Coordinates of C-alpha atoms and ligand atoms in Angstrom, one line a residue:
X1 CA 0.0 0.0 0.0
X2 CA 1.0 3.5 -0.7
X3 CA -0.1 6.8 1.1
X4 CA -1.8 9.0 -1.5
X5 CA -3.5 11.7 0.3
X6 CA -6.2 12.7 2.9
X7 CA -9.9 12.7 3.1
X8 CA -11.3 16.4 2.6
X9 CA -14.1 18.0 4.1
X10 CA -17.7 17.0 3.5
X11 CA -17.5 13.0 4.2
X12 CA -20.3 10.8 4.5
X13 CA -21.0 7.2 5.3
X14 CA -20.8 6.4 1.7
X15 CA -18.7 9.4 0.5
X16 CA -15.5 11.1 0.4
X17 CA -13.3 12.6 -1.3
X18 CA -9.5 12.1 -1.4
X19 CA -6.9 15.4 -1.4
X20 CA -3.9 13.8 -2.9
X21 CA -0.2 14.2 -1.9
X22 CA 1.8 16.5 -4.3
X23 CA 2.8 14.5 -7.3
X24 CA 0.7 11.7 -6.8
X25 CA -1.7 13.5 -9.4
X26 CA 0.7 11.7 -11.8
X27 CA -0.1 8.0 -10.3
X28 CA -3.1 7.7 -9.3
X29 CA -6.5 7.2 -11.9
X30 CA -10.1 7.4 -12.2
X31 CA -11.6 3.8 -10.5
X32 CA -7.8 3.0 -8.8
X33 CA -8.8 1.3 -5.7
X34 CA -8.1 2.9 -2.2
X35 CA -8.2 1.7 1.5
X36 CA -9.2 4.7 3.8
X37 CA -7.7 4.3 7.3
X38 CA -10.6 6.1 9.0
X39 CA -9.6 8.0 12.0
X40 CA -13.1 6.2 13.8
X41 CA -11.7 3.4 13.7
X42 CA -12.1 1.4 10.9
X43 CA -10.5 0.7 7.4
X44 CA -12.8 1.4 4.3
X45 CA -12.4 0.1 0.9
X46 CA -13.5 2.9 -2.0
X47 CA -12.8 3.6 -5.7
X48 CA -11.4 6.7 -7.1
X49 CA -14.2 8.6 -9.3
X50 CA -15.4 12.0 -10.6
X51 CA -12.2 14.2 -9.6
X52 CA -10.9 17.4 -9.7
X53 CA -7.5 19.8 -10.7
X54 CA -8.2 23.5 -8.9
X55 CA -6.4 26.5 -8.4
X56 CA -7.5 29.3 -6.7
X57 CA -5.3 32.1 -8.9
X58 CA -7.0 30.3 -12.5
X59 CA -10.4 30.7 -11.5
X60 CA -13.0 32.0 -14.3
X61 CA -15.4 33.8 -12.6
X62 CA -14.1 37.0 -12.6
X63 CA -10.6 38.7 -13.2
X64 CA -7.4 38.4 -11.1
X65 CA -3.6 38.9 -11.1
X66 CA -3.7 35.1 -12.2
X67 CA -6.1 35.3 -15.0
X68 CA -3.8 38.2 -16.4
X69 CA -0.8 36.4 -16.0
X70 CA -2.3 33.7 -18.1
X71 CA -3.7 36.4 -20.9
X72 CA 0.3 37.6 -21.6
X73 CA 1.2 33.6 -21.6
X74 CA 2.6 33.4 -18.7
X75 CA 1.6 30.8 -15.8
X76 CA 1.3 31.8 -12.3
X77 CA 2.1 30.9 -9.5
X78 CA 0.9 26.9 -8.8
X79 CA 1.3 27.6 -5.2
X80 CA -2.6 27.3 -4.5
X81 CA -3.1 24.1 -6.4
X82 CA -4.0 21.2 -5.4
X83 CA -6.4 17.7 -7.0
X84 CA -8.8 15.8 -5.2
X85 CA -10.6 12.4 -6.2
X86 CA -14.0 11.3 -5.4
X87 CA -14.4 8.2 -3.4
X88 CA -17.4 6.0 -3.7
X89 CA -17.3 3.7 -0.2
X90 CA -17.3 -0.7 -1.0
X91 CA -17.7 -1.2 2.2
X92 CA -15.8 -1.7 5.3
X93 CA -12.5 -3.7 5.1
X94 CA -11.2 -4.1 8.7
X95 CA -11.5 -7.5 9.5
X96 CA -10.0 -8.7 5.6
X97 CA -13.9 -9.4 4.2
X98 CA -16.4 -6.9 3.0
X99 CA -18.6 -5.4 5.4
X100 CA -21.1 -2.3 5.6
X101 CA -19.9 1.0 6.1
X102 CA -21.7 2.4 8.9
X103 CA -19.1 5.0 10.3
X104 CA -18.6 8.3 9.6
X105 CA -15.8 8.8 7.6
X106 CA -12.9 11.2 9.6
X107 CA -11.8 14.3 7.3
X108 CA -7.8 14.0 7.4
X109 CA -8.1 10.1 7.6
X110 CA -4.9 8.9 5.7
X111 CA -6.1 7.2 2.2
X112 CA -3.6 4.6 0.8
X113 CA -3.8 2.9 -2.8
X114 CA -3.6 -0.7 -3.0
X115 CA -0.8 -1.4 -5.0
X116 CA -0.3 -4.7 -7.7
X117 CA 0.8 -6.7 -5.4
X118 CA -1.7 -6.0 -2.6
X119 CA -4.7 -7.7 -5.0
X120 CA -7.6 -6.0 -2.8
X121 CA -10.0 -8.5 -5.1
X122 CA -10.0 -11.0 -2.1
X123 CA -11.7 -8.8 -0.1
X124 CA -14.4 -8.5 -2.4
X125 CA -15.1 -12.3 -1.3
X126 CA -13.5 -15.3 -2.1
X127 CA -16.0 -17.0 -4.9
X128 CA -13.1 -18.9 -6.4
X129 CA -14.9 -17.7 -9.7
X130 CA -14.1 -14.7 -11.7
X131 CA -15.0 -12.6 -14.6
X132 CA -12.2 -10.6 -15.9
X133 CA -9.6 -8.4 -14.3
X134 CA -10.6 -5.1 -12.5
X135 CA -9.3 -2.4 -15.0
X136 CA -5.7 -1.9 -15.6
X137 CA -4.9 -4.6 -13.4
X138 CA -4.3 -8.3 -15.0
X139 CA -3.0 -10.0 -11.9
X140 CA -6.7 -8.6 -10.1
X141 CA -9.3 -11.5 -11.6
X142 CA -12.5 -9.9 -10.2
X143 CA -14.6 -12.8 -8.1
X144 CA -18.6 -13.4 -9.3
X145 CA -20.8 -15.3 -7.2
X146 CA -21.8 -17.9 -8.8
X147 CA -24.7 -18.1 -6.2
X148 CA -27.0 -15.9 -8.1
X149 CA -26.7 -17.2 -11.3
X150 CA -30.5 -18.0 -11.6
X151 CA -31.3 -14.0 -11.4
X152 CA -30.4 -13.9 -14.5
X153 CA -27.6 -11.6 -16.5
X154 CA -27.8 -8.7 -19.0
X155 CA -25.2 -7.8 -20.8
X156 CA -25.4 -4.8 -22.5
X157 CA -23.0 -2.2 -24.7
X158 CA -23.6 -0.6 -28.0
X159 CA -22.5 -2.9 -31.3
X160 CA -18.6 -3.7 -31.4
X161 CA -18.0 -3.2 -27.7
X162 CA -17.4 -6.7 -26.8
X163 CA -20.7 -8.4 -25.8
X164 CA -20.5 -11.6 -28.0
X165 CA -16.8 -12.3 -26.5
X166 CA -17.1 -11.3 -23.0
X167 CA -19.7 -13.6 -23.0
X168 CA -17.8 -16.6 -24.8
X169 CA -14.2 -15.8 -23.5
X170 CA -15.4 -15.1 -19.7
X171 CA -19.0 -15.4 -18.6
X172 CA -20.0 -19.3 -20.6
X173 CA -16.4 -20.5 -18.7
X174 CA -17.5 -19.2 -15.4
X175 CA -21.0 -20.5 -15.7
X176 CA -19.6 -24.3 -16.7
X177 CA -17.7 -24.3 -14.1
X178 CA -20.3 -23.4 -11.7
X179 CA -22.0 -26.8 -12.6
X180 CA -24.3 -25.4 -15.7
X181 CA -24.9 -26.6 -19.1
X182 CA -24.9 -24.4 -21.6
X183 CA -27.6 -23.6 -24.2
X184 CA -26.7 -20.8 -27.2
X185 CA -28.9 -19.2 -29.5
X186 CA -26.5 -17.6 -32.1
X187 CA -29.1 -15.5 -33.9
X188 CA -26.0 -14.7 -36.7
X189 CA -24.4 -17.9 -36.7
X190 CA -20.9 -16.0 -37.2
X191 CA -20.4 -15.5 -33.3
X192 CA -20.6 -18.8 -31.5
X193 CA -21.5 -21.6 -33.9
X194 CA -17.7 -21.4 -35.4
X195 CA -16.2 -22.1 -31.9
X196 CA -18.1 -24.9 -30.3
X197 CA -18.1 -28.2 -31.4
X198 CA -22.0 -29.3 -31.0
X199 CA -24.2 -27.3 -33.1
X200 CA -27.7 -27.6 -34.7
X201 CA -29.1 -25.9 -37.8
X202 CA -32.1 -24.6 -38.6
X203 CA -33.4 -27.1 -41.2
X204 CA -32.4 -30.0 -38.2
X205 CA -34.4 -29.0 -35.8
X206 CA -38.0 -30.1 -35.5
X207 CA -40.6 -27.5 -34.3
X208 CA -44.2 -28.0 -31.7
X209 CA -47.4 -28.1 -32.9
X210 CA -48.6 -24.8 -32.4
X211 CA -45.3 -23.1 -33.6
X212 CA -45.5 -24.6 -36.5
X213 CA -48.9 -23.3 -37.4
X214 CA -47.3 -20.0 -35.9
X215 CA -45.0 -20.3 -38.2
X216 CA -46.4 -21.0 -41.5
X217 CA -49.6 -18.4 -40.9
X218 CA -46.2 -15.8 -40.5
X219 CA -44.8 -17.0 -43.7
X220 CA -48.1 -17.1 -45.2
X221 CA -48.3 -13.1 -44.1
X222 CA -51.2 -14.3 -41.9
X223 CA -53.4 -15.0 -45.1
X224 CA -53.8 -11.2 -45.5
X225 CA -55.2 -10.5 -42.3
X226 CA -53.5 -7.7 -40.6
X227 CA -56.2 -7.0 -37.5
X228 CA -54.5 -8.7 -34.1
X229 CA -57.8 -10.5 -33.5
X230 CA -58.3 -11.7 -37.1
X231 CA -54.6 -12.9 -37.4
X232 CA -54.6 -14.7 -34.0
X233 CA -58.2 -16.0 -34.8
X234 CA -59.5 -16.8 -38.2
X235 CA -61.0 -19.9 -39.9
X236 CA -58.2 -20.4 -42.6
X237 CA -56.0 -20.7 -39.2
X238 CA -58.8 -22.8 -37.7
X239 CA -58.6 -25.1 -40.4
X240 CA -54.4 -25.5 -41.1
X241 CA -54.4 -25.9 -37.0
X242 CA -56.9 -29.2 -37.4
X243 CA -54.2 -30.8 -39.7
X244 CA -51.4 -29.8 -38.7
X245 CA -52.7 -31.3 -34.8
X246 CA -53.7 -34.4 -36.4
X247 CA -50.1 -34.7 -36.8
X248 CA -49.7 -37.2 -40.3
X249 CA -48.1 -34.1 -42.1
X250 CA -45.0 -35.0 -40.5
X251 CA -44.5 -38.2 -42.5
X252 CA -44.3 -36.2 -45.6
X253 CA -40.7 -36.5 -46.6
X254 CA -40.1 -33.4 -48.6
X255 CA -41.1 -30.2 -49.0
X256 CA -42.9 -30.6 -52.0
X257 CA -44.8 -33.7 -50.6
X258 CA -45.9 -31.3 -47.6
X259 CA -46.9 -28.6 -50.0
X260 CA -49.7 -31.1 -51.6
X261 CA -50.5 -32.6 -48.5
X262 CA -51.1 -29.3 -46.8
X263 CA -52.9 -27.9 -49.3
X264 CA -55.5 -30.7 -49.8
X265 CA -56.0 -31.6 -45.9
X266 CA -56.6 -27.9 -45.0
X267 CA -59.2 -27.4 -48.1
X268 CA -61.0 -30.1 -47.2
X269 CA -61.1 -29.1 -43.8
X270 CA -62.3 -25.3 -44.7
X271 CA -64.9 -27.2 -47.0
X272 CA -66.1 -29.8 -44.0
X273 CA -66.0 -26.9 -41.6
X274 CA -67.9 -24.6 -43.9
X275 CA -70.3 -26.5 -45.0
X276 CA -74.2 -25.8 -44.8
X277 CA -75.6 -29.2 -43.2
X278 CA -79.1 -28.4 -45.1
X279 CA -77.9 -28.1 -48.6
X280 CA -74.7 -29.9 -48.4
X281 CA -73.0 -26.7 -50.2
X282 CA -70.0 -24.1 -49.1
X283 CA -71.0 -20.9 -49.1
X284 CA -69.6 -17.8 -50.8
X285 CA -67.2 -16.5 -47.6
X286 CA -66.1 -20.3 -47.4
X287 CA -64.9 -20.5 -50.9
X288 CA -63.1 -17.3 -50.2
X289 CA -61.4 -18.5 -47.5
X290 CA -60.3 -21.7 -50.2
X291 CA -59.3 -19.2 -52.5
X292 CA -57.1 -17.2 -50.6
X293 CA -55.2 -20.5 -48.6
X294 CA -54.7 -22.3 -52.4
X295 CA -52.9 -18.9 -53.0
X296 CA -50.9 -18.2 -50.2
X297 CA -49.6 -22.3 -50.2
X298 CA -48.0 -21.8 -53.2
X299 CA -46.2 -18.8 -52.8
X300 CA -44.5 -21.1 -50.1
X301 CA -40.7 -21.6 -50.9
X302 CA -39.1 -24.4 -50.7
X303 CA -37.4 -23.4 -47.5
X304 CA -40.0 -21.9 -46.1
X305 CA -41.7 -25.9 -45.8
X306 CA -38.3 -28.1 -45.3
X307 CA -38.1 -25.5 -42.2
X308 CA -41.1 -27.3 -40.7
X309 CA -39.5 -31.0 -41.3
X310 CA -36.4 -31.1 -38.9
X311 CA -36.8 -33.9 -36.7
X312 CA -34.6 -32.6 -33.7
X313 CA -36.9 -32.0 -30.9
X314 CA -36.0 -29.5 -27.6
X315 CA -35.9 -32.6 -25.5
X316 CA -33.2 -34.2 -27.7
X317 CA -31.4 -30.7 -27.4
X318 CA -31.1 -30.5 -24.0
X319 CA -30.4 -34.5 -23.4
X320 CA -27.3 -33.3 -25.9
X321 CA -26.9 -30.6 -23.9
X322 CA -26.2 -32.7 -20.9
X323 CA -23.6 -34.3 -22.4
X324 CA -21.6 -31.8 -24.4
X325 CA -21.8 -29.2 -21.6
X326 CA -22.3 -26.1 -24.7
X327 CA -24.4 -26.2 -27.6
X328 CA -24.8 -24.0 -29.8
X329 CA -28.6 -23.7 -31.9
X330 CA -27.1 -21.5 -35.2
X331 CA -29.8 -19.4 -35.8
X332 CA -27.5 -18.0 -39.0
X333 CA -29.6 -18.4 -42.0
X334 CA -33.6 -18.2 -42.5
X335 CA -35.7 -15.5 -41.5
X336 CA -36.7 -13.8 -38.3
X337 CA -39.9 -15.7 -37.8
X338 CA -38.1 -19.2 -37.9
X339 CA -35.6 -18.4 -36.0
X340 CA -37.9 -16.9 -33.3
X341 CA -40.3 -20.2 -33.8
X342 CA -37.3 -22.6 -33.2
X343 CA -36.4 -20.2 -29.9
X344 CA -40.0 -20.8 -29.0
X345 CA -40.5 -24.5 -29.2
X346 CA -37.4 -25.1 -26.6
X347 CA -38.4 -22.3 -24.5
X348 CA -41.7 -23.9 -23.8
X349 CA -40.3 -27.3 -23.8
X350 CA -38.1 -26.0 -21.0
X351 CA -41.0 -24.3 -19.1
X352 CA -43.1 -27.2 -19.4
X353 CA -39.9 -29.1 -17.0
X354 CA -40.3 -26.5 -14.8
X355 CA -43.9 -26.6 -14.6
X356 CA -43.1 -30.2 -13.8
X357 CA -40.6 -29.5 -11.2
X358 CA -37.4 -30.4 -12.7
X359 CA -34.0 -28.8 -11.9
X360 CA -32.6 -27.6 -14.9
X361 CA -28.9 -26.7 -13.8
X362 CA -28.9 -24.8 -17.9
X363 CA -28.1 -21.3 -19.2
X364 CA -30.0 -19.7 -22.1
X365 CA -27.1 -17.3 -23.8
X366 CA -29.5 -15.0 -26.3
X367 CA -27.6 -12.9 -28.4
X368 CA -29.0 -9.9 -29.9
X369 CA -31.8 -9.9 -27.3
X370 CA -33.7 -7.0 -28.8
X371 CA -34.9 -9.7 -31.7
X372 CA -36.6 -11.7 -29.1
X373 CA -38.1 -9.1 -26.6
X374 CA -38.4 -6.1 -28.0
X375 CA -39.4 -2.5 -26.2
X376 CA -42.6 -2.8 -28.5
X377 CA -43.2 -7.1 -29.5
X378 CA -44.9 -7.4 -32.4
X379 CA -46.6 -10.9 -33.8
X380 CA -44.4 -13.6 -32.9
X381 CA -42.0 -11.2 -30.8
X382 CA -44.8 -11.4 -27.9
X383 CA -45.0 -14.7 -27.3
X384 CA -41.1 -15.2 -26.9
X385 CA -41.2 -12.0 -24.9
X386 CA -44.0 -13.7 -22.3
X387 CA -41.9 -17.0 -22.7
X388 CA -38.5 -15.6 -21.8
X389 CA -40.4 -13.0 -19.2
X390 CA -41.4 -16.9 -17.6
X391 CA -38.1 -18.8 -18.2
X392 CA -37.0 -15.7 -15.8
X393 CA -39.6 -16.0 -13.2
X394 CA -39.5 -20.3 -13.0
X395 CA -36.0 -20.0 -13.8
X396 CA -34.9 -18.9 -10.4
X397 CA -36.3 -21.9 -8.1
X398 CA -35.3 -24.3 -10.9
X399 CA -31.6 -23.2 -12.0
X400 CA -32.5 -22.0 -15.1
X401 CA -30.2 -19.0 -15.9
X402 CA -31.0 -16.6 -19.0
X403 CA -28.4 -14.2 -20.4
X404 CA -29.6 -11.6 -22.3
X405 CA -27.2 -10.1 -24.4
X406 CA -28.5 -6.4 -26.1
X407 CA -27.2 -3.0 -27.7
X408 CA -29.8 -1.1 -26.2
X409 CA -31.0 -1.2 -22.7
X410 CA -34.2 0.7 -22.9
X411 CA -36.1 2.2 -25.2
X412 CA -36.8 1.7 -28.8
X413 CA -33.3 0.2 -28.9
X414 CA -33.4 -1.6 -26.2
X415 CA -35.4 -4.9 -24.7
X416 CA -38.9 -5.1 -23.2
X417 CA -39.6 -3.7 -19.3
X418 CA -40.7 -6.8 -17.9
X419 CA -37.4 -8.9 -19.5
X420 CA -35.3 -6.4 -18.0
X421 CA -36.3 -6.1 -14.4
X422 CA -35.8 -10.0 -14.3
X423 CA -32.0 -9.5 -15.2
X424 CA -30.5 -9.1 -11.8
X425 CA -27.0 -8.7 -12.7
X426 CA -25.4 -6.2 -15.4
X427 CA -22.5 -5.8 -17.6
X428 CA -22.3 -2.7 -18.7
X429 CA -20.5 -1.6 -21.3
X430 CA -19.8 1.3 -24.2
X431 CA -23.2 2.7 -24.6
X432 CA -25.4 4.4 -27.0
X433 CA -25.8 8.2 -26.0
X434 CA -29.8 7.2 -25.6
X435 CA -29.6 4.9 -23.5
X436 CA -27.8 7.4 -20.8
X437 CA -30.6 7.8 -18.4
X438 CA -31.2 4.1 -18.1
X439 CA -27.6 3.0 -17.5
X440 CA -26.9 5.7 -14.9
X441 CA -30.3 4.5 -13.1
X442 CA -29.0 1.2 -13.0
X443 CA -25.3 2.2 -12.3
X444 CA -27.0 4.3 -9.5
X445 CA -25.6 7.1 -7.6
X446 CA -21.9 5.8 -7.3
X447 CA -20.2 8.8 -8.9
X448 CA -19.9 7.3 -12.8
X449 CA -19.6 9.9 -14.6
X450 CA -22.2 9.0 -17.3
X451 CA -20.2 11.3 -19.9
X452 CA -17.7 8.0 -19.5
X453 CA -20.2 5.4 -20.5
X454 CA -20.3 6.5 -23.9
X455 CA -16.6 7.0 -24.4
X456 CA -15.3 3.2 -22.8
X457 CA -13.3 1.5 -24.5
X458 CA -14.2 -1.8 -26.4
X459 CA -13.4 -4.6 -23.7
X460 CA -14.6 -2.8 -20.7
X461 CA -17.8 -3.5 -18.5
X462 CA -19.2 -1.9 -15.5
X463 CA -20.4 -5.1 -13.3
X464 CA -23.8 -4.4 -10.9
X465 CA -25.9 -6.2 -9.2
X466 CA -26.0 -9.1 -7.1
X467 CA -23.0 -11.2 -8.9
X468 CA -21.1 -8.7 -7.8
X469 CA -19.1 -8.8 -4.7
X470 CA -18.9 -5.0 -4.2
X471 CA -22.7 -3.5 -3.5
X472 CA -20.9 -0.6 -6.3
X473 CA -20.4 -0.9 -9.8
X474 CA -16.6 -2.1 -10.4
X475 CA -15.1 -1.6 -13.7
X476 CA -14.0 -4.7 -15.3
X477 CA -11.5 -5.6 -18.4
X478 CA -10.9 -8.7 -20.1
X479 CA -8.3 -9.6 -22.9
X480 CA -9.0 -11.6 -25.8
X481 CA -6.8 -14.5 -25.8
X482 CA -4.4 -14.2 -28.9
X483 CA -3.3 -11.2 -27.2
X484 CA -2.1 -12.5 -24.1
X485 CA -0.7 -15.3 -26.3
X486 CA 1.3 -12.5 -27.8
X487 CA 2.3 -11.0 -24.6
X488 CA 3.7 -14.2 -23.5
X489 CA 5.5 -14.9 -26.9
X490 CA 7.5 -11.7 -26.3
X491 CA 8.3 -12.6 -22.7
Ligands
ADP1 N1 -11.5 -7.4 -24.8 C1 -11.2 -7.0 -26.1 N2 -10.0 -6.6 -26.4 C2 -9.7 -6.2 -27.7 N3 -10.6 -6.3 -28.7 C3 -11.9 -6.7 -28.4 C4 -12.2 -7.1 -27.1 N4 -13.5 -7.5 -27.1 C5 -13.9 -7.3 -28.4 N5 -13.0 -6.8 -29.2 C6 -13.1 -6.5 -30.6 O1 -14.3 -6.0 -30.9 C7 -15.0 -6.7 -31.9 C8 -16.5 -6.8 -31.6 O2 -16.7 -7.6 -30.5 P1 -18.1 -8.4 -30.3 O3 -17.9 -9.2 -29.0 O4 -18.5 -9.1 -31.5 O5 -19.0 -7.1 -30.0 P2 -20.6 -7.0 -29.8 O6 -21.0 -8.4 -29.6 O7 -20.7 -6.1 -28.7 O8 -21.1 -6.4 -31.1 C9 -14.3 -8.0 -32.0 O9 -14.2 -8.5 -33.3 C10 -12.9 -7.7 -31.4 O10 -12.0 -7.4 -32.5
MG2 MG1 -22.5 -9.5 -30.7

């Protein structure tokens, strides 16, 4: 430990601020971590933040033998200068584990900075898991409890700041090793699909029931129909449900096969349904309803049908799952509605264990969250809002953990209100200026300076929540690995 300075005036419970020594304005940063030896009696653990250069002969406000000094060029005297650091309180540190602060902190109480060799990360708590180092500081792997991995994690940062790797290179080991399987929807394909050996496609994977008739209305443009009630209601729907239920379709072997039996089982039905018991004849709106189905079938692609043919089932998944400790569901190619469908069928196949009062010990890792639960959910987009909103809520008593990953916190950018409040823990990275007033809510009043948040650089991540040792956000790093390969090549 070093001495850097003394506490100034004005200190609270859970504030301070830090005058430091001369010179040491050259060592010590923004979020450096101190230990204040309080003159009541304890020690206190608190980060650097906000901050301060001031002297008295350079002020502004009006005009003074130092201001005119610095009109001709000339600097004056630096006599009357000083710099001061914030200090948002962790907690108390006396007895080597992290405590609350309940003392009043002592103006003039010496502050020391724990140095690299002190690592102050054990105080924190000794998880024997970590996510990353703290900031600047390799040797300082921060400890996650792995104890509240079934509230759920959100990590969120604007495009290119690191989500999809923090979440392969650091938070999927730390899970594993906390006992979980692993479960990854890679709604690109191109960010965890490459790197994992166990993967599914699209075209493998066999859909429910009800998402497949979800799914081909969808692709069908919901014959037309654009009202909510008519699209989630309507006898063309009534009719493809009734075949699709009775089940046979999924003998047909290919897409073209499916395409005739479809089309002939769901007339038949519209013309059974429809017809008038009295004169054994369909009536007008009935042979509208033919007319527009016979239509819509056979602007079906190709794809669009083999989609509906996998065979894989959610249950298969997951007993793969439990053997290759990561798989990964490539959600690469096909459009929005299949790849939410597929979601769908495994999210319900996983609430229906719950329901049944099974322990799941499995993460959910959704990438690009906004596609699933939107601020706004549209068509399919609410049900797998509702079904992720319930993964959350069964999820906790049945180690179930979801990780939402997401650009956008809040707002049009961001994911849905009820998703979010289930999301106990944060990462927090480089954000989009919108999304300001939600990130410094969640980041609370711990002296982040929210003009930071948009400026981090990519790799970094403000952790909060209850994952997090410290009851403040800490700021983490993590490298990728072919740089510290690099490193050690040179050593
Ligand atoms: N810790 C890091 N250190 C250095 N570069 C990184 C780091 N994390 C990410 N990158 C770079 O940023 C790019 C985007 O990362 P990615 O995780 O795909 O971002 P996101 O998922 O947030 O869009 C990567 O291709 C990589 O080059
Ligand atoms: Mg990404």
């Amino acid at each position: 430990m070093r001495r850097v300075g003394i506490v100034s005036s004005g200190s609270t419970v859970l504030d301070a601020g830090v005058i430091l020594a001369g010179g040491e304005e050259r060592n010590v940063k923004a979020e450096d971590l101190v230990l204040i030896r309080n003159r009541n009696g304890n020690r206190i653990m608190a980060v650097c933040r906000g901050g301060l250069g001031s002297n008295e002969n350079l002020r502004t406000s009006n005009y003074s033998p130092g201001v005119a000094y610095a009109r001709v060029g000339r600097h004056p005297s630096n006599a009357k200068e000083f710099y001061a650091f914030g200090l948002s309180v962790i907690g108390d540190a006396s007895e080597g584990v992290l405590k609350e602060n309940k003392m009043l902190i002592a103006p003039s109480s010496e502050v020391e900075i724990f140095e690299e060799h002190d690592n102050p990360m054990s105080i924190l708590g000794d998880t024997g898991s970590t996510i990353g180092y703290y900031k600047d500081h390799p040797s300082w792997r921060v400890p996650i409890n792995p104890n509240y991995i079934c509230y759920h994690m959100g990590v969120f940062a604007s495009t290119g700041a690191g989500k999809s790797l923090l979440t392969r290179y650091e938070i999927i080991p730390f899970i594993r090793a906390a006992g979980y399987k692993v479960l990854i929807f890679d709604w690109k394909g191109s960010d965890y699909a490459p790197y994992f050996k166990c993967r599914y496609e699209v075209a493998d994977l066999g859909l429910e029931d009800d998402v497949v008739v979800d799914y081909l209305c969808s692709v069908m443009d919901y014959f037309g129909y654009y009202q909510s009630s008519m699209i989630e209601r309507n006898p063309i729907r009534a009719a493809l449900e009734t075949v699709i239920y009775e089940g046979k379709w999924r003998d047909c072997g290919d897409a073209e096969k499916l395409r005739c039996f479809l089309k002939d089982n769901v007339l038949l039905e519209l013309e059974r349904e429809n017809m008038d018991e009295k004169t054994g004849k369909v009536g007008y709106w009935a042979r509208n309803y033919m007319k527009k189905f016979e239509k819509c079938i056979t602007k079906l692609s190709a794809d669009d049908l083999r989609n509906v043919l996998g065979k894989t089932t959610a249950a298969e998944i997951l007993e793969v799952a439990k053997r290759e400790d990561v798989v990964v569901v490539d959600l690469g190619v096909g459009n929005k509605e299949e790849k939410l469908s597929i979601f769908l069928s495994v999210a319900k196949y996983l609430c229906q264990l719950m329901e049944r009062k099974e322990q799941l010990d499995l993460a959910l890792i959704i990438d690009e969250g906004p596609q699933y639960c939107p601020f706004m959910p549209k068509g399919i987009e609410n049900q797998t809002t509702e079904v992720i909103s319930e993964l959350c809520a069964l999820g906790r008593s049945y180690r179930l953990s979801v990780v939402l990953l997401s650009q956008g916190i809040a707002g049009e950018i961001g994911i849905n209100a009820a998703i979010r409040r289930n999301l106990n823990t944060q990462f927090i990275g480089k954000l989009n200026p919108l999304d300001l007033m939600e990130a410094m809510r969640l980041l609370g009043q711990a002296d982040i300076d929210e003009k930071y948040l948009v400026l981090m650089p990519v790799g970094d991540f403000y952790v909060t929540g209850k994952m997090n040792g410290s009851p403040i956000p800490l700021l983490i790093h993590f490298d990728l690995p072919e740089v510290k390969a690099e490193v050690g090549d040179e050593g």
